[in-house]
């Protein structure tokens, strides 16, 4: 079956612009996760959704970052007024349910964001 | 907070040989899960193997096996009969099993180990 997909694959933007990154989880997966991978910080957890709800937003780096999930499926990560330090690979993952770590997280190919 | 440490930034192995990647972690929890993920140049993170902390038996998946030492908080990955396709960045990851914790859904990753396989 289809895996987690993300779009765009690569995004180049100018400092100060807003960007939207999209994630399509595996069909039927109720839990969805966003991570950021950068040279300086390694792999950082950003946020997770159980259904359309995000109980813990404390991993988002700043208030310029927001995420939503609609219909229990597609999620969008929005970065407003992008800064050069936002340049990174943004990875999305999904799992069947949140409530058990026996259901592992499956990752998408990521979106590489470059802020000039 | 939990931390995961991979002390080997790079490792190399000859094709068909065996290599072991190290991982240590720090936690005060008793219920947790450990994972090894592989990230080839395509960027896609692929789950290699998983270990439940409550299980004493080490997990095995074909050529991949782990040495889980709970008291020492060590979780190493052994790759047997290495293949060229095993070349990738390998990440060790921790996930809490505490459903009441605020970080319940979160994977905490180590810094990664780049594995090179020589023909």
PDB file of C-alpha atoms in Angstrom:
ATOM      1  CA  UNK A   1       0.000   0.000   0.000  1.00  0.00           C
ATOM      2  CA  UNK A   2       0.944   3.659  -0.268  1.00  0.00           C
ATOM      3  CA  UNK A   3       3.277   5.065   2.322  1.00  0.00           C
ATOM      4  CA  UNK A   4       3.441   8.505   3.863  1.00  0.00           C
ATOM      5  CA  UNK A   5       3.771  11.170   1.218  1.00  0.00           C
ATOM      6  CA  UNK A   6       4.950  14.743   1.583  1.00  0.00           C
ATOM      7  CA  UNK A   7       4.890  17.719  -0.712  1.00  0.00           C
ATOM      8  CA  UNK A   8       6.720  19.573  -1.974  1.00  0.00           C
ATOM      9  CA  UNK A   9       9.853  17.477  -2.034  1.00  0.00           C
ATOM     10  CA  UNK A  10      11.986  20.601  -2.044  1.00  0.00           C
ATOM     11  CA  UNK A  11      11.127  24.202  -1.356  1.00  0.00           C
ATOM     12  CA  UNK A  12      13.275  27.280  -1.780  1.00  0.00           C
ATOM     13  CA  UNK A  13      11.898  30.488  -0.375  1.00  0.00           C
ATOM     14  CA  UNK A  14      13.017  33.961   0.525  1.00  0.00           C
ATOM     15  CA  UNK A  15      13.406  35.116   4.075  1.00  0.00           C
ATOM     16  CA  UNK A  16      10.173  36.568   5.364  1.00  0.00           C
ATOM     17  CA  UNK A  17       7.853  34.527   3.147  1.00  0.00           C
ATOM     18  CA  UNK A  18       5.316  32.030   4.452  1.00  0.00           C
ATOM     19  CA  UNK A  19       5.506  28.349   3.472  1.00  0.00           C
ATOM     20  CA  UNK A  20       3.140  25.423   3.758  1.00  0.00           C
ATOM     21  CA  UNK A  21       4.332  21.850   3.937  1.00  0.00           C
ATOM     22  CA  UNK A  22       1.890  19.024   3.379  1.00  0.00           C
ATOM     23  CA  UNK A  23       1.753  15.486   4.717  1.00  0.00           C
ATOM     24  CA  UNK A  24      -0.513  12.639   3.602  1.00  0.00           C
ATOM     25  CA  UNK A  25      -0.381   9.816   6.140  1.00  0.00           C
ATOM     26  CA  UNK A  26      -0.896   6.155   5.477  1.00  0.00           C
ATOM     27  CA  UNK A  27      -4.590   5.495   5.006  1.00  0.00           C
ATOM     28  CA  UNK A  28      -6.230   4.540   8.291  1.00  0.00           C
ATOM     29  CA  UNK A  29      -3.455   5.891  10.495  1.00  0.00           C
ATOM     30  CA  UNK A  30      -4.939   8.030  13.217  1.00  0.00           C
ATOM     31  CA  UNK A  31      -1.702   9.433  14.630  1.00  0.00           C
ATOM     32  CA  UNK A  32       0.515  11.852  12.722  1.00  0.00           C
ATOM     33  CA  UNK A  33       3.858  13.378  13.707  1.00  0.00           C
ATOM     34  CA  UNK A  34       6.106  16.163  12.463  1.00  0.00           C
ATOM     35  CA  UNK A  35       9.874  16.240  12.989  1.00  0.00           C
ATOM     36  CA  UNK A  36      12.610  18.565  11.835  1.00  0.00           C
ATOM     37  CA  UNK A  37      16.059  17.419  10.798  1.00  0.00           C
ATOM     38  CA  UNK A  38      18.850  19.972  10.635  1.00  0.00           C
ATOM     39  CA  UNK A  39      22.619  19.832  10.751  1.00  0.00           C
ATOM     40  CA  UNK A  40      22.887  21.743  13.968  1.00  0.00           C
ATOM     41  CA  UNK A  41      19.993  20.274  15.916  1.00  0.00           C
ATOM     42  CA  UNK A  42      19.709  16.735  14.592  1.00  0.00           C
ATOM     43  CA  UNK A  43      16.216  15.251  14.600  1.00  0.00           C
ATOM     44  CA  UNK A  44      13.721  17.235  16.672  1.00  0.00           C
ATOM     45  CA  UNK A  45      10.145  16.387  17.461  1.00  0.00           C
ATOM     46  CA  UNK A  46       7.742  19.218  16.607  1.00  0.00           C
ATOM     47  CA  UNK A  47       4.151  18.085  17.141  1.00  0.00           C
ATOM     48  CA  UNK A  48       1.841  15.130  16.972  1.00  0.00           C
ATOM     49  CA  UNK A  49      -1.845  14.704  16.175  1.00  0.00           C
ATOM     50  CA  UNK A  50      -4.267  12.135  17.449  1.00  0.00           C
ATOM     51  CA  UNK A  51      -7.098  12.489  14.984  1.00  0.00           C
ATOM     52  CA  UNK A  52      -7.412  16.216  14.399  1.00  0.00           C
ATOM     53  CA  UNK A  53      -6.254  17.142  17.879  1.00  0.00           C
ATOM     54  CA  UNK A  54      -2.743  18.239  18.833  1.00  0.00           C
ATOM     55  CA  UNK A  55      -2.527  17.949  22.632  1.00  0.00           C
ATOM     56  CA  UNK A  56       1.034  19.196  22.948  1.00  0.00           C
ATOM     57  CA  UNK A  57       2.398  22.070  20.865  1.00  0.00           C
ATOM     58  CA  UNK A  58       5.412  22.752  23.035  1.00  0.00           C
ATOM     59  CA  UNK A  59       7.813  21.235  20.506  1.00  0.00           C
ATOM     60  CA  UNK A  60       7.114  23.904  17.922  1.00  0.00           C
ATOM     61  CA  UNK A  61      10.223  26.141  17.780  1.00  0.00           C
ATOM     62  CA  UNK A  62       8.371  29.463  17.793  1.00  0.00           C
ATOM     63  CA  UNK A  63       4.956  31.015  17.303  1.00  0.00           C
ATOM     64  CA  UNK A  64       5.764  31.358  13.610  1.00  0.00           C
ATOM     65  CA  UNK A  65       5.150  27.624  13.349  1.00  0.00           C
ATOM     66  CA  UNK A  66       1.665  26.159  13.274  1.00  0.00           C
ATOM     67  CA  UNK A  67       0.165  22.876  12.194  1.00  0.00           C
ATOM     68  CA  UNK A  68      -3.276  21.598  11.523  1.00  0.00           C
ATOM     69  CA  UNK A  69      -4.898  18.380  10.511  1.00  0.00           C
ATOM     70  CA  UNK A  70      -8.299  18.126   8.919  1.00  0.00           C
ATOM     71  CA  UNK A  71     -10.569  15.141   8.456  1.00  0.00           C
ATOM     72  CA  UNK A  72      -8.173  12.976  10.422  1.00  0.00           C
ATOM     73  CA  UNK A  73      -5.976  12.717   7.369  1.00  0.00           C
ATOM     74  CA  UNK A  74      -3.879  15.392   5.660  1.00  0.00           C
ATOM     75  CA  UNK A  75      -1.765  17.690   7.797  1.00  0.00           C
ATOM     76  CA  UNK A  76      -0.209  21.034   6.960  1.00  0.00           C
ATOM     77  CA  UNK A  77       2.771  22.566   8.712  1.00  0.00           C
ATOM     78  CA  UNK A  78       2.909  26.325   8.167  1.00  0.00           C
ATOM     79  CA  UNK A  79       5.925  28.499   8.811  1.00  0.00           C
ATOM     80  CA  UNK A  80       5.260  32.230   8.752  1.00  0.00           C
ATOM     81  CA  UNK A  81       7.883  34.870   8.087  1.00  0.00           C
ATOM     82  CA  UNK A  82      10.545  32.261   7.418  1.00  0.00           C
ATOM     83  CA  UNK A  83      14.054  32.747   8.757  1.00  0.00           C
ATOM     84  CA  UNK A  84      17.294  31.227   7.558  1.00  0.00           C
ATOM     85  CA  UNK A  85      17.461  29.047  10.667  1.00  0.00           C
ATOM     86  CA  UNK A  86      14.242  27.371   9.506  1.00  0.00           C
ATOM     87  CA  UNK A  87      16.210  25.693   6.706  1.00  0.00           C
ATOM     88  CA  UNK A  88      15.973  21.963   7.368  1.00  0.00           C
ATOM     89  CA  UNK A  89      14.318  18.762   6.252  1.00  0.00           C
ATOM     90  CA  UNK A  90      10.811  18.471   7.652  1.00  0.00           C
ATOM     91  CA  UNK A  91       9.749  14.865   8.162  1.00  0.00           C
ATOM     92  CA  UNK A  92       6.252  13.592   8.687  1.00  0.00           C
ATOM     93  CA  UNK A  93       5.361  10.205  10.145  1.00  0.00           C
ATOM     94  CA  UNK A  94       2.170   8.339  10.890  1.00  0.00           C
ATOM     95  CA  UNK A  95       1.166   5.378  13.003  1.00  0.00           C
ATOM     96  CA  UNK A  96      -1.984   3.331  13.288  1.00  0.00           C
ATOM     97  CA  UNK A  97      -2.763   4.671  16.737  1.00  0.00           C
ATOM     98  CA  UNK A  98      -1.020   6.899  19.240  1.00  0.00           C
ATOM     99  CA  UNK A  99      -1.934   4.882  22.266  1.00  0.00           C
ATOM    100  CA  UNK A 100       0.502   2.068  21.711  1.00  0.00           C
ATOM    101  CA  UNK A 101       4.150   2.261  20.760  1.00  0.00           C
ATOM    102  CA  UNK A 102       3.759  -1.275  19.452  1.00  0.00           C
ATOM    103  CA  UNK A 103       2.493   0.428  16.311  1.00  0.00           C
ATOM    104  CA  UNK A 104       5.633   2.068  14.950  1.00  0.00           C
ATOM    105  CA  UNK A 105       5.917   5.374  13.184  1.00  0.00           C
ATOM    106  CA  UNK A 106       6.351   5.225   9.427  1.00  0.00           C
ATOM    107  CA  UNK A 107       8.080   8.191   7.853  1.00  0.00           C
ATOM    108  CA  UNK A 108       7.639  10.093   4.633  1.00  0.00           C
ATOM    109  CA  UNK A 109      10.512  11.225   2.406  1.00  0.00           C
ATOM    110  CA  UNK A 110      10.543  14.700   3.891  1.00  0.00           C
ATOM    111  CA  UNK A 111      10.459  18.228   2.518  1.00  0.00           C
ATOM    112  CA  UNK A 112      13.793  19.985   2.229  1.00  0.00           C
ATOM    113  CA  UNK A 113      13.277  23.664   2.967  1.00  0.00           C
ATOM    114  CA  UNK A 114      15.894  26.229   2.069  1.00  0.00           C
ATOM    115  CA  UNK A 115      15.397  29.812   3.185  1.00  0.00           C
ATOM    116  CA  UNK A 116      17.578  32.306   1.329  1.00  0.00           C
TER     117      UNK A 116
ATOM    118  CA  UNK B   1      13.843  14.351  29.912  1.00  0.00           C
ATOM    119  CA  UNK B   2      15.106  11.385  28.007  1.00  0.00           C
ATOM    120  CA  UNK B   3      18.317  11.543  26.012  1.00  0.00           C
ATOM    121  CA  UNK B   4      19.783   9.220  23.420  1.00  0.00           C
ATOM    122  CA  UNK B   5      23.471   9.144  22.589  1.00  0.00           C
ATOM    123  CA  UNK B   6      25.216   7.579  19.637  1.00  0.00           C
ATOM    124  CA  UNK B   7      28.931   7.959  20.206  1.00  0.00           C
ATOM    125  CA  UNK B   8      30.063   6.781  16.770  1.00  0.00           C
ATOM    126  CA  UNK B   9      29.570   9.489  14.134  1.00  0.00           C
ATOM    127  CA  UNK B  10      30.880   7.136  11.434  1.00  0.00           C
ATOM    128  CA  UNK B  11      31.499   3.433  11.043  1.00  0.00           C
ATOM    129  CA  UNK B  12      32.642   1.307   8.150  1.00  0.00           C
ATOM    130  CA  UNK B  13      32.456  -2.383   7.367  1.00  0.00           C
ATOM    131  CA  UNK B  14      33.486  -4.721   4.599  1.00  0.00           C
ATOM    132  CA  UNK B  15      30.742  -6.385   2.629  1.00  0.00           C
ATOM    133  CA  UNK B  16      29.701  -9.698   4.221  1.00  0.00           C
ATOM    134  CA  UNK B  17      31.268  -8.757   7.554  1.00  0.00           C
ATOM    135  CA  UNK B  18      29.533  -7.877  10.828  1.00  0.00           C
ATOM    136  CA  UNK B  19      29.314  -4.426  12.378  1.00  0.00           C
ATOM    137  CA  UNK B  20      27.877  -3.163  15.653  1.00  0.00           C
ATOM    138  CA  UNK B  21      26.485   0.326  16.164  1.00  0.00           C
ATOM    139  CA  UNK B  22      26.304   1.659  19.712  1.00  0.00           C
ATOM    140  CA  UNK B  23      23.522   3.532  21.455  1.00  0.00           C
ATOM    141  CA  UNK B  24      23.018   4.538  25.064  1.00  0.00           C
ATOM    142  CA  UNK B  25      20.043   6.308  26.556  1.00  0.00           C
ATOM    143  CA  UNK B  26      19.048   7.951  29.768  1.00  0.00           C
ATOM    144  CA  UNK B  27      15.597   7.678  31.293  1.00  0.00           C
ATOM    145  CA  UNK B  28      13.910   7.343  34.644  1.00  0.00           C
ATOM    146  CA  UNK B  29      10.983   5.473  33.135  1.00  0.00           C
ATOM    147  CA  UNK B  30      10.498   1.747  33.329  1.00  0.00           C
ATOM    148  CA  UNK B  31       8.139   1.421  30.396  1.00  0.00           C
ATOM    149  CA  UNK B  32       9.573   2.450  27.063  1.00  0.00           C
ATOM    150  CA  UNK B  33      10.448   1.303  23.575  1.00  0.00           C
ATOM    151  CA  UNK B  34      13.643   1.534  21.598  1.00  0.00           C
ATOM    152  CA  UNK B  35      14.042   1.623  17.856  1.00  0.00           C
ATOM    153  CA  UNK B  36      16.679   1.631  15.172  1.00  0.00           C
ATOM    154  CA  UNK B  37      15.862   3.553  12.018  1.00  0.00           C
ATOM    155  CA  UNK B  38      17.860   3.646   8.804  1.00  0.00           C
ATOM    156  CA  UNK B  39      18.002   6.755   6.614  1.00  0.00           C
ATOM    157  CA  UNK B  40      19.520   6.238   3.155  1.00  0.00           C
ATOM    158  CA  UNK B  41      20.381   9.205   0.904  1.00  0.00           C
ATOM    159  CA  UNK B  42      16.768   9.219  -0.276  1.00  0.00           C
ATOM    160  CA  UNK B  43      15.971  10.715   3.173  1.00  0.00           C
ATOM    161  CA  UNK B  44      13.199   8.233   3.950  1.00  0.00           C
ATOM    162  CA  UNK B  45      13.501   6.896   7.477  1.00  0.00           C
ATOM    163  CA  UNK B  46      12.984   3.145   7.521  1.00  0.00           C
ATOM    164  CA  UNK B  47      12.284   1.167  10.676  1.00  0.00           C
ATOM    165  CA  UNK B  48      14.916  -1.534  11.116  1.00  0.00           C
ATOM    166  CA  UNK B  49      14.092  -3.091  14.447  1.00  0.00           C
ATOM    167  CA  UNK B  50      12.170  -2.462  17.664  1.00  0.00           C
ATOM    168  CA  UNK B  51      12.631  -3.523  21.281  1.00  0.00           C
ATOM    169  CA  UNK B  52      10.120  -3.341  24.109  1.00  0.00           C
ATOM    170  CA  UNK B  53      11.829  -2.585  27.413  1.00  0.00           C
ATOM    171  CA  UNK B  54       9.731  -5.144  29.272  1.00  0.00           C
ATOM    172  CA  UNK B  55      11.057  -7.925  27.075  1.00  0.00           C
ATOM    173  CA  UNK B  56      14.313  -9.503  28.127  1.00  0.00           C
ATOM    174  CA  UNK B  57      14.802 -11.292  24.843  1.00  0.00           C
ATOM    175  CA  UNK B  58      16.766  -9.341  22.267  1.00  0.00           C
ATOM    176  CA  UNK B  59      14.877  -8.492  19.095  1.00  0.00           C
ATOM    177  CA  UNK B  60      15.990  -9.970  15.777  1.00  0.00           C
ATOM    178  CA  UNK B  61      14.968  -9.158  12.220  1.00  0.00           C
ATOM    179  CA  UNK B  62      16.808 -11.250   9.644  1.00  0.00           C
ATOM    180  CA  UNK B  63      20.409  -9.933   9.543  1.00  0.00           C
ATOM    181  CA  UNK B  64      19.693  -7.287  12.173  1.00  0.00           C
ATOM    182  CA  UNK B  65      19.750  -7.950  15.890  1.00  0.00           C
ATOM    183  CA  UNK B  66      20.081  -5.881  19.031  1.00  0.00           C
ATOM    184  CA  UNK B  67      21.893  -6.257  22.300  1.00  0.00           C
ATOM    185  CA  UNK B  68      19.586  -4.674  24.859  1.00  0.00           C
ATOM    186  CA  UNK B  69      21.165  -4.139  28.257  1.00  0.00           C
ATOM    187  CA  UNK B  70      18.461  -2.498  30.339  1.00  0.00           C
ATOM    188  CA  UNK B  71      20.512  -1.962  33.487  1.00  0.00           C
ATOM    189  CA  UNK B  72      23.313  -0.378  31.507  1.00  0.00           C
ATOM    190  CA  UNK B  73      20.809   1.547  29.333  1.00  0.00           C
ATOM    191  CA  UNK B  74      22.525   0.299  26.235  1.00  0.00           C
ATOM    192  CA  UNK B  75      20.921  -0.686  22.941  1.00  0.00           C
ATOM    193  CA  UNK B  76      23.363  -1.679  20.218  1.00  0.00           C
ATOM    194  CA  UNK B  77      22.538  -2.827  16.692  1.00  0.00           C
ATOM    195  CA  UNK B  78      24.389  -5.677  15.058  1.00  0.00           C
ATOM    196  CA  UNK B  79      24.299  -6.045  11.306  1.00  0.00           C
ATOM    197  CA  UNK B  80      25.470  -9.431  10.072  1.00  0.00           C
ATOM    198  CA  UNK B  81      26.552 -10.270   6.528  1.00  0.00           C
ATOM    199  CA  UNK B  82      26.641  -6.576   5.644  1.00  0.00           C
ATOM    200  CA  UNK B  83      25.408  -5.629   2.199  1.00  0.00           C
ATOM    201  CA  UNK B  84      26.050  -2.564   0.057  1.00  0.00           C
ATOM    202  CA  UNK B  85      22.407  -1.608   0.534  1.00  0.00           C
ATOM    203  CA  UNK B  86      22.974  -1.305   4.272  1.00  0.00           C
ATOM    204  CA  UNK B  87      24.969   1.880   3.733  1.00  0.00           C
ATOM    205  CA  UNK B  88      22.990   4.690   5.349  1.00  0.00           C
ATOM    206  CA  UNK B  89      22.678   6.868   8.432  1.00  0.00           C
ATOM    207  CA  UNK B  90      21.385   4.868  11.376  1.00  0.00           C
ATOM    208  CA  UNK B  91      19.422   6.459  14.187  1.00  0.00           C
ATOM    209  CA  UNK B  92      18.645   5.044  17.583  1.00  0.00           C
ATOM    210  CA  UNK B  93      15.357   6.306  19.017  1.00  0.00           C
ATOM    211  CA  UNK B  94      13.447   6.195  22.300  1.00  0.00           C
ATOM    212  CA  UNK B  95       9.742   6.374  22.913  1.00  0.00           C
ATOM    213  CA  UNK B  96       8.046   6.577  26.284  1.00  0.00           C
ATOM    214  CA  UNK B  97       5.488   3.941  27.165  1.00  0.00           C
ATOM    215  CA  UNK B  98       3.887   6.254  29.733  1.00  0.00           C
ATOM    216  CA  UNK B  99       0.511   7.134  28.263  1.00  0.00           C
ATOM    217  CA  UNK B 100       0.055   9.912  30.800  1.00  0.00           C
ATOM    218  CA  UNK B 101       3.224  11.748  29.871  1.00  0.00           C
ATOM    219  CA  UNK B 102       3.181  14.873  27.732  1.00  0.00           C
ATOM    220  CA  UNK B 103       5.888  13.437  25.512  1.00  0.00           C
ATOM    221  CA  UNK B 104       4.053  10.177  24.946  1.00  0.00           C
ATOM    222  CA  UNK B 105       3.919  10.234  21.159  1.00  0.00           C
ATOM    223  CA  UNK B 106       7.393  11.590  20.680  1.00  0.00           C
ATOM    224  CA  UNK B 107      10.454   9.785  19.374  1.00  0.00           C
ATOM    225  CA  UNK B 108      13.724  11.057  20.788  1.00  0.00           C
ATOM    226  CA  UNK B 109      16.594  10.387  18.417  1.00  0.00           C
ATOM    227  CA  UNK B 110      20.319  10.068  18.800  1.00  0.00           C
ATOM    228  CA  UNK B 111      22.700  12.025  16.609  1.00  0.00           C
ATOM    229  CA  UNK B 112      23.058   9.214  14.082  1.00  0.00           C
ATOM    230  CA  UNK B 113      25.873   7.001  12.802  1.00  0.00           C
ATOM    231  CA  UNK B 114      26.885   7.027   9.159  1.00  0.00           C
ATOM    232  CA  UNK B 115      27.597   3.476   8.031  1.00  0.00           C
ATOM    233  CA  UNK B 116      29.775   2.903   4.980  1.00  0.00           C
ATOM    234  CA  UNK B 117      29.937  -0.552   3.408  1.00  0.00           C
ATOM    235  CA  UNK B 118      33.033  -1.345   1.354  1.00  0.00           C
ATOM    236  CA  UNK B 119      32.796  -3.892  -1.458  1.00  0.00           C
TER     237      UNK B 119
END
